[in-house]
Coordinates of C-alpha atoms in Angstrom, one line a residue:
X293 CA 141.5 96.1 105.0
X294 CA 140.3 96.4 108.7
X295 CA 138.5 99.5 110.3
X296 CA 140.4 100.8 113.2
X297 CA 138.8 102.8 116.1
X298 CA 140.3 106.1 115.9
X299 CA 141.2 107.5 119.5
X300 CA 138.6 109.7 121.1
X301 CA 139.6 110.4 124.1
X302 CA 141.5 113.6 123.6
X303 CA 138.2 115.3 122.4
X304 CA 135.5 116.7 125.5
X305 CA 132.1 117.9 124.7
X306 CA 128.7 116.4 124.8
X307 CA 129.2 115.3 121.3
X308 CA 132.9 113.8 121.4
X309 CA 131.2 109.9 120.8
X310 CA 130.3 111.3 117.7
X311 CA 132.2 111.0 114.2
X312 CA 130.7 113.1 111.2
X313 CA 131.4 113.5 107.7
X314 CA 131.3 116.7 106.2
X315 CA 131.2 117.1 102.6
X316 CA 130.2 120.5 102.1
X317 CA 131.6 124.0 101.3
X318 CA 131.5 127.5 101.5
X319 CA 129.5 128.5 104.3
X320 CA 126.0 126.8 105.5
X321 CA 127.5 123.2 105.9
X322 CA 130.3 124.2 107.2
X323 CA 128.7 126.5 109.8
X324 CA 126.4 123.4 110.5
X325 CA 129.5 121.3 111.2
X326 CA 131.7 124.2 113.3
X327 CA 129.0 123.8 115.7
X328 CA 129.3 119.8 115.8
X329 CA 133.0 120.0 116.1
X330 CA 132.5 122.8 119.1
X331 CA 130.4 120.3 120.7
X332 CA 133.1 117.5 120.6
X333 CA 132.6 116.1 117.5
X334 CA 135.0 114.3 115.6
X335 CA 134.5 116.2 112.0
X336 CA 136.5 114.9 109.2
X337 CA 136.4 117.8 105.9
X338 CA 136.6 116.5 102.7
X339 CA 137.1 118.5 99.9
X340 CA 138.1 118.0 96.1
X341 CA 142.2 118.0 95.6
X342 CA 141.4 122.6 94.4
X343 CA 139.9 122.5 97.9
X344 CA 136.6 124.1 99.2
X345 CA 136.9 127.6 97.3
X346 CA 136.2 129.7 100.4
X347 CA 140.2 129.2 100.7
X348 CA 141.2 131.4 98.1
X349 CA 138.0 134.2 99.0
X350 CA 139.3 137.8 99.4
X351 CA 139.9 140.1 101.2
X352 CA 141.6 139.4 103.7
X353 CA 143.9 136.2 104.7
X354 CA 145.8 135.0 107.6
X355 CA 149.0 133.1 105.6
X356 CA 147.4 131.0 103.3
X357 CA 144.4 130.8 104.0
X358 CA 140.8 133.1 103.7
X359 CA 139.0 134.7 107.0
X360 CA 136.1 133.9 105.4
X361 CA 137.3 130.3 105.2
X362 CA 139.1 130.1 108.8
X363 CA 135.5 131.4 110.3
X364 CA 133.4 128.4 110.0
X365 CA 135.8 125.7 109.7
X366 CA 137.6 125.1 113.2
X367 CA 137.7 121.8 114.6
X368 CA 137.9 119.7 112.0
X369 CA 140.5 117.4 110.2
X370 CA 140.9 117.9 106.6
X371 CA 141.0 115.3 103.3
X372 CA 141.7 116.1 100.2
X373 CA 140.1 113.2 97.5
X374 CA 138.9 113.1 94.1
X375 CA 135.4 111.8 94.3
X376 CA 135.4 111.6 90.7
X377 CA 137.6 109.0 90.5
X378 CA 136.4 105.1 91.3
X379 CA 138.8 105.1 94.1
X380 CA 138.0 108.5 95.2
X381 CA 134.2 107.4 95.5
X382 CA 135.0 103.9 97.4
X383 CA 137.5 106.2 100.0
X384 CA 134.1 108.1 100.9
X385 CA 131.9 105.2 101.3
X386 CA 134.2 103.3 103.3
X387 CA 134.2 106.5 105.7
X388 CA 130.2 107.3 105.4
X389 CA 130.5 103.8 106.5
X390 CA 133.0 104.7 109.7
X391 CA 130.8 107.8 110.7
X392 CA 127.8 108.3 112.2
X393 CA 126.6 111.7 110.5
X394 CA 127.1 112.4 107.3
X395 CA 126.4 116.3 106.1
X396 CA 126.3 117.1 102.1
X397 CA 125.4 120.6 100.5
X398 CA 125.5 119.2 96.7
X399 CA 123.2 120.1 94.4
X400 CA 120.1 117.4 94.7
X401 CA 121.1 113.6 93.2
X402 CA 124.8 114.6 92.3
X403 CA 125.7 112.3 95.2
X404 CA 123.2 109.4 94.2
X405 CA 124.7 109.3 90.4
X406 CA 128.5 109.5 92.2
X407 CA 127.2 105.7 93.7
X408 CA 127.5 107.9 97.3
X409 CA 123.7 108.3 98.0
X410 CA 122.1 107.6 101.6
X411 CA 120.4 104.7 100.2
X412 CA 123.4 102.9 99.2
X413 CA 124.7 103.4 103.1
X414 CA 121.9 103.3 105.1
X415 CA 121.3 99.7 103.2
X416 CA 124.6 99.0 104.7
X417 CA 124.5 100.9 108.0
X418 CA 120.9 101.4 109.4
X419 CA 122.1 104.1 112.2
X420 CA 123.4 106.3 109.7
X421 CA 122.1 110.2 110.2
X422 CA 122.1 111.3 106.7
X423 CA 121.8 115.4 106.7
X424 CA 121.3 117.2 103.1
X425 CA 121.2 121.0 102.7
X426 CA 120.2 122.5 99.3
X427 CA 118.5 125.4 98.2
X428 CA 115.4 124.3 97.9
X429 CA 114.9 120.7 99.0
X430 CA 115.3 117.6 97.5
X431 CA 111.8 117.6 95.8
X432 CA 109.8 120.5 94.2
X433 CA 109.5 122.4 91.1
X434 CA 112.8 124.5 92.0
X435 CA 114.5 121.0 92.9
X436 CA 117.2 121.4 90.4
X437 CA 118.0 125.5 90.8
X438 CA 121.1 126.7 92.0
X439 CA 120.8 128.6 95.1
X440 CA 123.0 131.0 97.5
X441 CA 122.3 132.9 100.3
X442 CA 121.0 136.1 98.8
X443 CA 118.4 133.9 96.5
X444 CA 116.7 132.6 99.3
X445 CA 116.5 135.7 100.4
X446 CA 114.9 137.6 98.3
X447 CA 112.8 134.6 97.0
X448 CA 111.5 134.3 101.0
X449 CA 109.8 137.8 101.0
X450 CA 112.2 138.6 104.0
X451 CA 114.4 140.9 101.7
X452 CA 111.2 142.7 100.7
X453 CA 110.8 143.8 104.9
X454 CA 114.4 145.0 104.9
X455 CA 115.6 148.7 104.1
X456 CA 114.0 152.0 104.1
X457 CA 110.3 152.6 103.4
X458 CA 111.2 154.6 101.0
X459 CA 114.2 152.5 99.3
X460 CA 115.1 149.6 97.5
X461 CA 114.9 146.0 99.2
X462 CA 118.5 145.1 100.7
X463 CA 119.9 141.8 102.1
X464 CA 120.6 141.5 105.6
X465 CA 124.3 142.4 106.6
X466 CA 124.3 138.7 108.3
X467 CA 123.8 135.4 105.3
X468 CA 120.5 134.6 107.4
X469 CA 120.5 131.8 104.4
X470 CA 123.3 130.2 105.2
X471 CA 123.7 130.4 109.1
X472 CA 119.8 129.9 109.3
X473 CA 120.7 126.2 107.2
X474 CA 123.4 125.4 109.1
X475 CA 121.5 125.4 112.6
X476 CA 118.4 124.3 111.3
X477 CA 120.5 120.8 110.1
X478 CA 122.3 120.7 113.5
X479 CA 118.6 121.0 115.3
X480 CA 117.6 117.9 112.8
X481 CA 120.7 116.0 113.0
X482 CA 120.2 116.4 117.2
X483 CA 116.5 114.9 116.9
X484 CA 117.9 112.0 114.5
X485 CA 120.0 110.6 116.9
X486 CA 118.0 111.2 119.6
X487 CA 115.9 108.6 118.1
X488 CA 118.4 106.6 117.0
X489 CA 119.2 106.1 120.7
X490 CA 115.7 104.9 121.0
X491 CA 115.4 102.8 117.5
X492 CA 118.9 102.0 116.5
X493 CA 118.1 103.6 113.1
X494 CA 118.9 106.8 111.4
X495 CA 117.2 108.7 109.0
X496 CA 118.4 111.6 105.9
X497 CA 117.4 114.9 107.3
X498 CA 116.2 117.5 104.0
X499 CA 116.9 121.1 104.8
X500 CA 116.2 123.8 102.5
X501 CA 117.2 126.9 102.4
X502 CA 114.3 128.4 101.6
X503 CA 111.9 126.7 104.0
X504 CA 114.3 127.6 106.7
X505 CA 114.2 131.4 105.5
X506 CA 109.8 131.0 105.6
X507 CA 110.2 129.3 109.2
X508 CA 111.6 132.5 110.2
X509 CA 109.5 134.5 108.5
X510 CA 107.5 134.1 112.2
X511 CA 104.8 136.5 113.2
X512 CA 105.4 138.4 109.3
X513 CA 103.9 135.6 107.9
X514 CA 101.0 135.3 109.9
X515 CA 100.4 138.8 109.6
X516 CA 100.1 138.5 105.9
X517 CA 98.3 135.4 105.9
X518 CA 95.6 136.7 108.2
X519 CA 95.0 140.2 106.6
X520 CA 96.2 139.3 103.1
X521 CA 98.5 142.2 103.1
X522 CA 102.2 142.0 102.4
X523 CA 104.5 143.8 105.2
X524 CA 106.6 146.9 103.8
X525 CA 110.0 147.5 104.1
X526 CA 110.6 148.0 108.2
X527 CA 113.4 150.8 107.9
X528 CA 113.9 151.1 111.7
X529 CA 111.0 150.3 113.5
X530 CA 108.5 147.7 114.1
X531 CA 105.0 146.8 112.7
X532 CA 103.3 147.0 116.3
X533 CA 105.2 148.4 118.4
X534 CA 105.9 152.4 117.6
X535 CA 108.7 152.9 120.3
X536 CA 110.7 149.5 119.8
X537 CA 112.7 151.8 116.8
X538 CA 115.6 153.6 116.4
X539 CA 116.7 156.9 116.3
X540 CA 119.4 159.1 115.7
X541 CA 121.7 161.3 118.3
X542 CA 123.0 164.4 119.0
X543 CA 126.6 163.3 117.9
X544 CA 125.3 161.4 115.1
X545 CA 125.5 157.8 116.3
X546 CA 122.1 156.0 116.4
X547 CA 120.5 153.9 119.3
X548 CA 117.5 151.7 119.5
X549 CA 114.8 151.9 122.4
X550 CA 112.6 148.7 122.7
X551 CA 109.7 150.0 125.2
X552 CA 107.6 147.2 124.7
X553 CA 105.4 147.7 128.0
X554 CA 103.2 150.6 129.3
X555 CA 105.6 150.6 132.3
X556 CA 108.4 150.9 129.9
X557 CA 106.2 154.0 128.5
X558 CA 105.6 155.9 130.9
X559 CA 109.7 155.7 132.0
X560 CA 110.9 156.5 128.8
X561 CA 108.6 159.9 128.7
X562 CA 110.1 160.9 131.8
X563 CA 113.9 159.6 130.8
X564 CA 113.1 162.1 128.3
X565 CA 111.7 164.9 130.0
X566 CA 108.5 164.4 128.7
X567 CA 105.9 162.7 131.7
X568 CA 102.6 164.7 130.4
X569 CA 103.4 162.4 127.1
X570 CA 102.2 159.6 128.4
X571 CA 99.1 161.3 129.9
X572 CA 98.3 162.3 126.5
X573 CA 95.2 161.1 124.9
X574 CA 97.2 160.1 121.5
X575 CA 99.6 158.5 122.9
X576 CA 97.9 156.3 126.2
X577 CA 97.7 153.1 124.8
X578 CA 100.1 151.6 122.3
X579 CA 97.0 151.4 119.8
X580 CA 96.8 155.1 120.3
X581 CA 100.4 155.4 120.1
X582 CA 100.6 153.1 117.2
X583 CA 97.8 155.9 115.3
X584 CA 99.5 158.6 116.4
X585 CA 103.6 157.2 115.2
X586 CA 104.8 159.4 113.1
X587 CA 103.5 162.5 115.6
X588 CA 105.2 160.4 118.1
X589 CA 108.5 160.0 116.4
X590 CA 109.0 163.2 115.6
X591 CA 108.7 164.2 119.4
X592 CA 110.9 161.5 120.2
X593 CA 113.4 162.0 117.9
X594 CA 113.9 165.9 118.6
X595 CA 114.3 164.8 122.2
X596 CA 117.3 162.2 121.2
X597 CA 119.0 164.8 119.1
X598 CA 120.2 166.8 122.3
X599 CA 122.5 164.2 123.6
X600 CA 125.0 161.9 122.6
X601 CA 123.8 158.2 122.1
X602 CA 125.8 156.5 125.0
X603 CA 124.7 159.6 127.6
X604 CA 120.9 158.6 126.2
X605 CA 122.1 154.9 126.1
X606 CA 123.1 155.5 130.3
X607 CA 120.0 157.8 131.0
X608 CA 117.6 155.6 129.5
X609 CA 118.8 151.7 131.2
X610 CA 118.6 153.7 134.3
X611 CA 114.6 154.5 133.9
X612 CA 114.4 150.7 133.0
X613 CA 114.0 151.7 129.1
X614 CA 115.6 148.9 127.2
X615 CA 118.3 150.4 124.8
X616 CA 121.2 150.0 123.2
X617 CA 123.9 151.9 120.3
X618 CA 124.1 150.4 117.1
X619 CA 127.4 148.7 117.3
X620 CA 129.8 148.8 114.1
X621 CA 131.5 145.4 114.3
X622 CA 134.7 147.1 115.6
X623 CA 132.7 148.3 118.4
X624 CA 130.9 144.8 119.0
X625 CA 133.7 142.5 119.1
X626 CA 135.9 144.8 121.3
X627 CA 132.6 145.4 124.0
X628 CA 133.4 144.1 127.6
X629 CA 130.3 141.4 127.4
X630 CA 131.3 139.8 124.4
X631 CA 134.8 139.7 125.4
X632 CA 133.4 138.1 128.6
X633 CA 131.5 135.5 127.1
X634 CA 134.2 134.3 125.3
X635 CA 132.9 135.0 121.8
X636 CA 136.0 136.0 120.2
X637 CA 138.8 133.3 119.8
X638 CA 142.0 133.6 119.3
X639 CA 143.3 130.1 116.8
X640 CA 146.9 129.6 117.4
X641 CA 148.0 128.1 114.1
X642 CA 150.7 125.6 113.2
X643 CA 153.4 127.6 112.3
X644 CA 152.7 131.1 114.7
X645 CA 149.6 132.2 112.9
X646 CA 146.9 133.9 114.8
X647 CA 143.4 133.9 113.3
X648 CA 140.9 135.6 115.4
X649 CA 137.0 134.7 114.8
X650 CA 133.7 134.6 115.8
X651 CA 133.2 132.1 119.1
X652 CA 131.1 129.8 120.3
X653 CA 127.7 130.8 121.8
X654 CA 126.6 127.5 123.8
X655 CA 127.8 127.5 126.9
X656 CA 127.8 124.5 129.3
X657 CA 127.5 126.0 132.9
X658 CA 130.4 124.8 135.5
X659 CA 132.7 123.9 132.4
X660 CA 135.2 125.1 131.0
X661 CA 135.2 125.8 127.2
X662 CA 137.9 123.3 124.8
X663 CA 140.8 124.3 123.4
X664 CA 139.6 125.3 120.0
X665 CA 141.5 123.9 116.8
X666 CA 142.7 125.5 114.3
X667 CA 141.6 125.3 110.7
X668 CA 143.3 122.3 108.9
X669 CA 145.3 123.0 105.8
X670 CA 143.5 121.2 102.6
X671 CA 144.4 117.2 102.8
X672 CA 146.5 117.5 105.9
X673 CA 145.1 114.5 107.6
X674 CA 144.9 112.1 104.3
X675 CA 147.1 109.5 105.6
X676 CA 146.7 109.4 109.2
X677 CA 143.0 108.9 108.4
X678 CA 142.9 106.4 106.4
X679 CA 145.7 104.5 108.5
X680 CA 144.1 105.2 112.2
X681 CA 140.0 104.8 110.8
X682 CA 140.3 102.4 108.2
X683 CA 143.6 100.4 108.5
X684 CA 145.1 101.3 105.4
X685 CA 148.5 100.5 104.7
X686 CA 151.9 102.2 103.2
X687 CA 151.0 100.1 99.3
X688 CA 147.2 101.1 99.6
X689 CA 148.0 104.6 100.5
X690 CA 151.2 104.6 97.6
X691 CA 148.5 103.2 95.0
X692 CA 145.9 106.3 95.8
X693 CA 148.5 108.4 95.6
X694 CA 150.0 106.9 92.3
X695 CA 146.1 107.3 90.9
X696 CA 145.8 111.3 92.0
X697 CA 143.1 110.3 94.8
X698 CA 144.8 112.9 96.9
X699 CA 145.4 115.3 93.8
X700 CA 148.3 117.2 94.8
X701 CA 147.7 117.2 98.4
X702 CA 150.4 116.1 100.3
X703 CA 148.5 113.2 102.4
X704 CA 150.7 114.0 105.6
X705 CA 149.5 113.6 108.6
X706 CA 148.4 117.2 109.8
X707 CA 151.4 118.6 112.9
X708 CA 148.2 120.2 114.4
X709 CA 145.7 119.3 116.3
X710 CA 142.3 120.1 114.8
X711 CA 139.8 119.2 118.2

């Protein structure tokens, strides 16, 4: 069998010489990959014949298929193959072998005692960019643990910061787990070829989880590590800055001031009808006011209590004070900016389906942004893959078939085009 050159010249983006092999699933590798097919990447989704089980995740569904599942998995072309099976396993080297990236979220050495390891390619292809997410690396005493996105964080100490002073821990409304992963491995599989260009070799990139949940940890950590004290729980202000908080309105909707500078100070005092605050000895410095918070708060937040949050939102952008409502996502993916930046998409599917997501935030100036692709349906691309990339034939694809390769995916070639 020959390897064919599968056609890239319908794909645009800085990434479209690119090919990538994604065999992850549920949500950090395939964010990681969403943002290589967004770039012009050629992503090719494999997935066992029961498919990645984000699918099937409720609540909600557009036809068959999961939001959840349709938000992180545009751009791609889909394959459905038993990896469990010897031909299964010598489909997916033969393609690790026809890509230039390959991205796995398996649990550590799973892959290595499939036969599929980066060790057995990269003997066979030096340039091969190798990216691995786990939960906690591919070394380590936690090695072997199964982790998710809520593990990491609590296990970070950055689910110890969030909530109420005077409440339990929460996790952040947004997986910072997961999407913190999947950028992380994008940043590392950028850097890889970037050498590559330079070497001709690749590398295997480890990302963890929970290093990428410490990295972020930022100016927290060093806190800690310098006074040997652990943070508390935030609630809705800031560990050094008493008026970068929020605060509740008049009509009961909450809004978040960020006055960071003594300029910023001094405006909001008189956005508030306050100016001899900031002549006050308490308050004068941000050390002072820092001393002096909760006296300050209370002051503060009596003063916000008289008017609606968007009349304080208007009053206060007009005195320079940085602010903003808190947004319900309703709110957020229906304001004018967002709208303008593009940064919700509407995916026309194959048979009249609309899903609408999440866009992309990278933003080439002076070009226009691709059409995106819609999700592929599990296996959709089985055939025309293997024909167009590595020259199978009708007998080769019959016998896969005949040995459940393909499971009961259907191995047509997909009607749509995935990017």
């Amino acid at each position: 069998m020959t390897t064919v050159e599968h056609d890239k010249s319908a794909r645009t983006g800085p990434l479209a010489h690119l090919r990538v092999l994604d065999l992850t699933q549920f949500l950090s590798g395939p964010y990681a990959t969403q943002i290589l097919g967004d770039l012009g990447a050629e992503v090719i989704k494999v997935e066992s014949p029961e498919g990645d089980m984000t699918r099937r995740l409720p609540p909600h569904f557009v036809g068959s298929e999961s939001a959840y599942y349709l938000s992180v998995n545009r751009n791609k072309r889909s394959m459905a193959v038993d990896m469990k099976t010897e031909q299964g396993r010598a489909v997916i080297a033969r393609l690790a072998l026809a890509c230039d990236v390959v991205v796995e979220n398996f649990r550590p050495g799973i892959l290595k005692r499939l036969g599929l390891s980066y060790e057995d390619i990269a003997a066979q292809k030096p340039g091969i960019v190798w990216r691995c997410i786990s939960g906690f690396g591919q070394d380590g005493p936690y090695r072997d643990r199964p982790a998710y996105d809520m593990i990491v964080q609590a296990m970070s100490g950055g689910m110890s910061m969030t909530g109420e002073p005077d409440g339990p821990p929460v996790r952040s409304g947004i997986p910072l787990g997961d999407i913190a992963a999947g950028m992380y491995g994008v940043i590392g599989i950028l850097a890889a070829i970037a050498e590559r260009e330079r070497t001709g070799r690749g590398k295997m990139i480890d990302v963890a989880m929970l290093d990428c949940q410490v990295a972020m940890l930022s100016y927290q950590a060093a806190y800690c590590l310098t006074s040997g004290q652990a943070p508390k729980r935030q609630g809705r202000g800031h560990d050094s800055i008493p008026t970068y908080r929020g605060f509740t309105c008049g009509d009961g909707n909450d809004i978040v001031i960020t006055a960071n500078t003594e300029r910023m100070w001094v405006n909001l005092c008189a956005a508030i009808g306050r100016p001899d605050l900031a002549q006050e000895e308490r308050f004068r410095t941000n050390d002072r006011r820092y001393a002096n918070r909760d006296a300050l708060w209370g002051i503060l937040e009596a003063a916000f209590r008289t008017k609606s949050a968007n009349d304080w939102v208007e009053a206060l952008l007009a005195a320079e004070v940085p602010a903003a409502v808190v947004n319900t996502l309703d709110r957020s993916l229906t304001d004018p900016q967002v709208l303008h930046r593009n940064m919700v998409l509407a995916l026309a599917g194959p048979q009249g389906e609309e899903a609408r997501v999440a866009g992309n935030p990278i933003k080439f100036t002076g070009e226009a942004e691709a059409e995106p692709g819609y999700p592929p349906l599990l296996g959709a691309d089985n055939h025309e893959i293997l024909r167009s990339l590595l020259g199978f034939g009708d007998e080769e694809l019959a016998e896969l078939e005949r040995a459940g390769v393909f499971g009961k995916a259907t191995g047509a070639a997909s009607a749509r085009k995935a990017g």
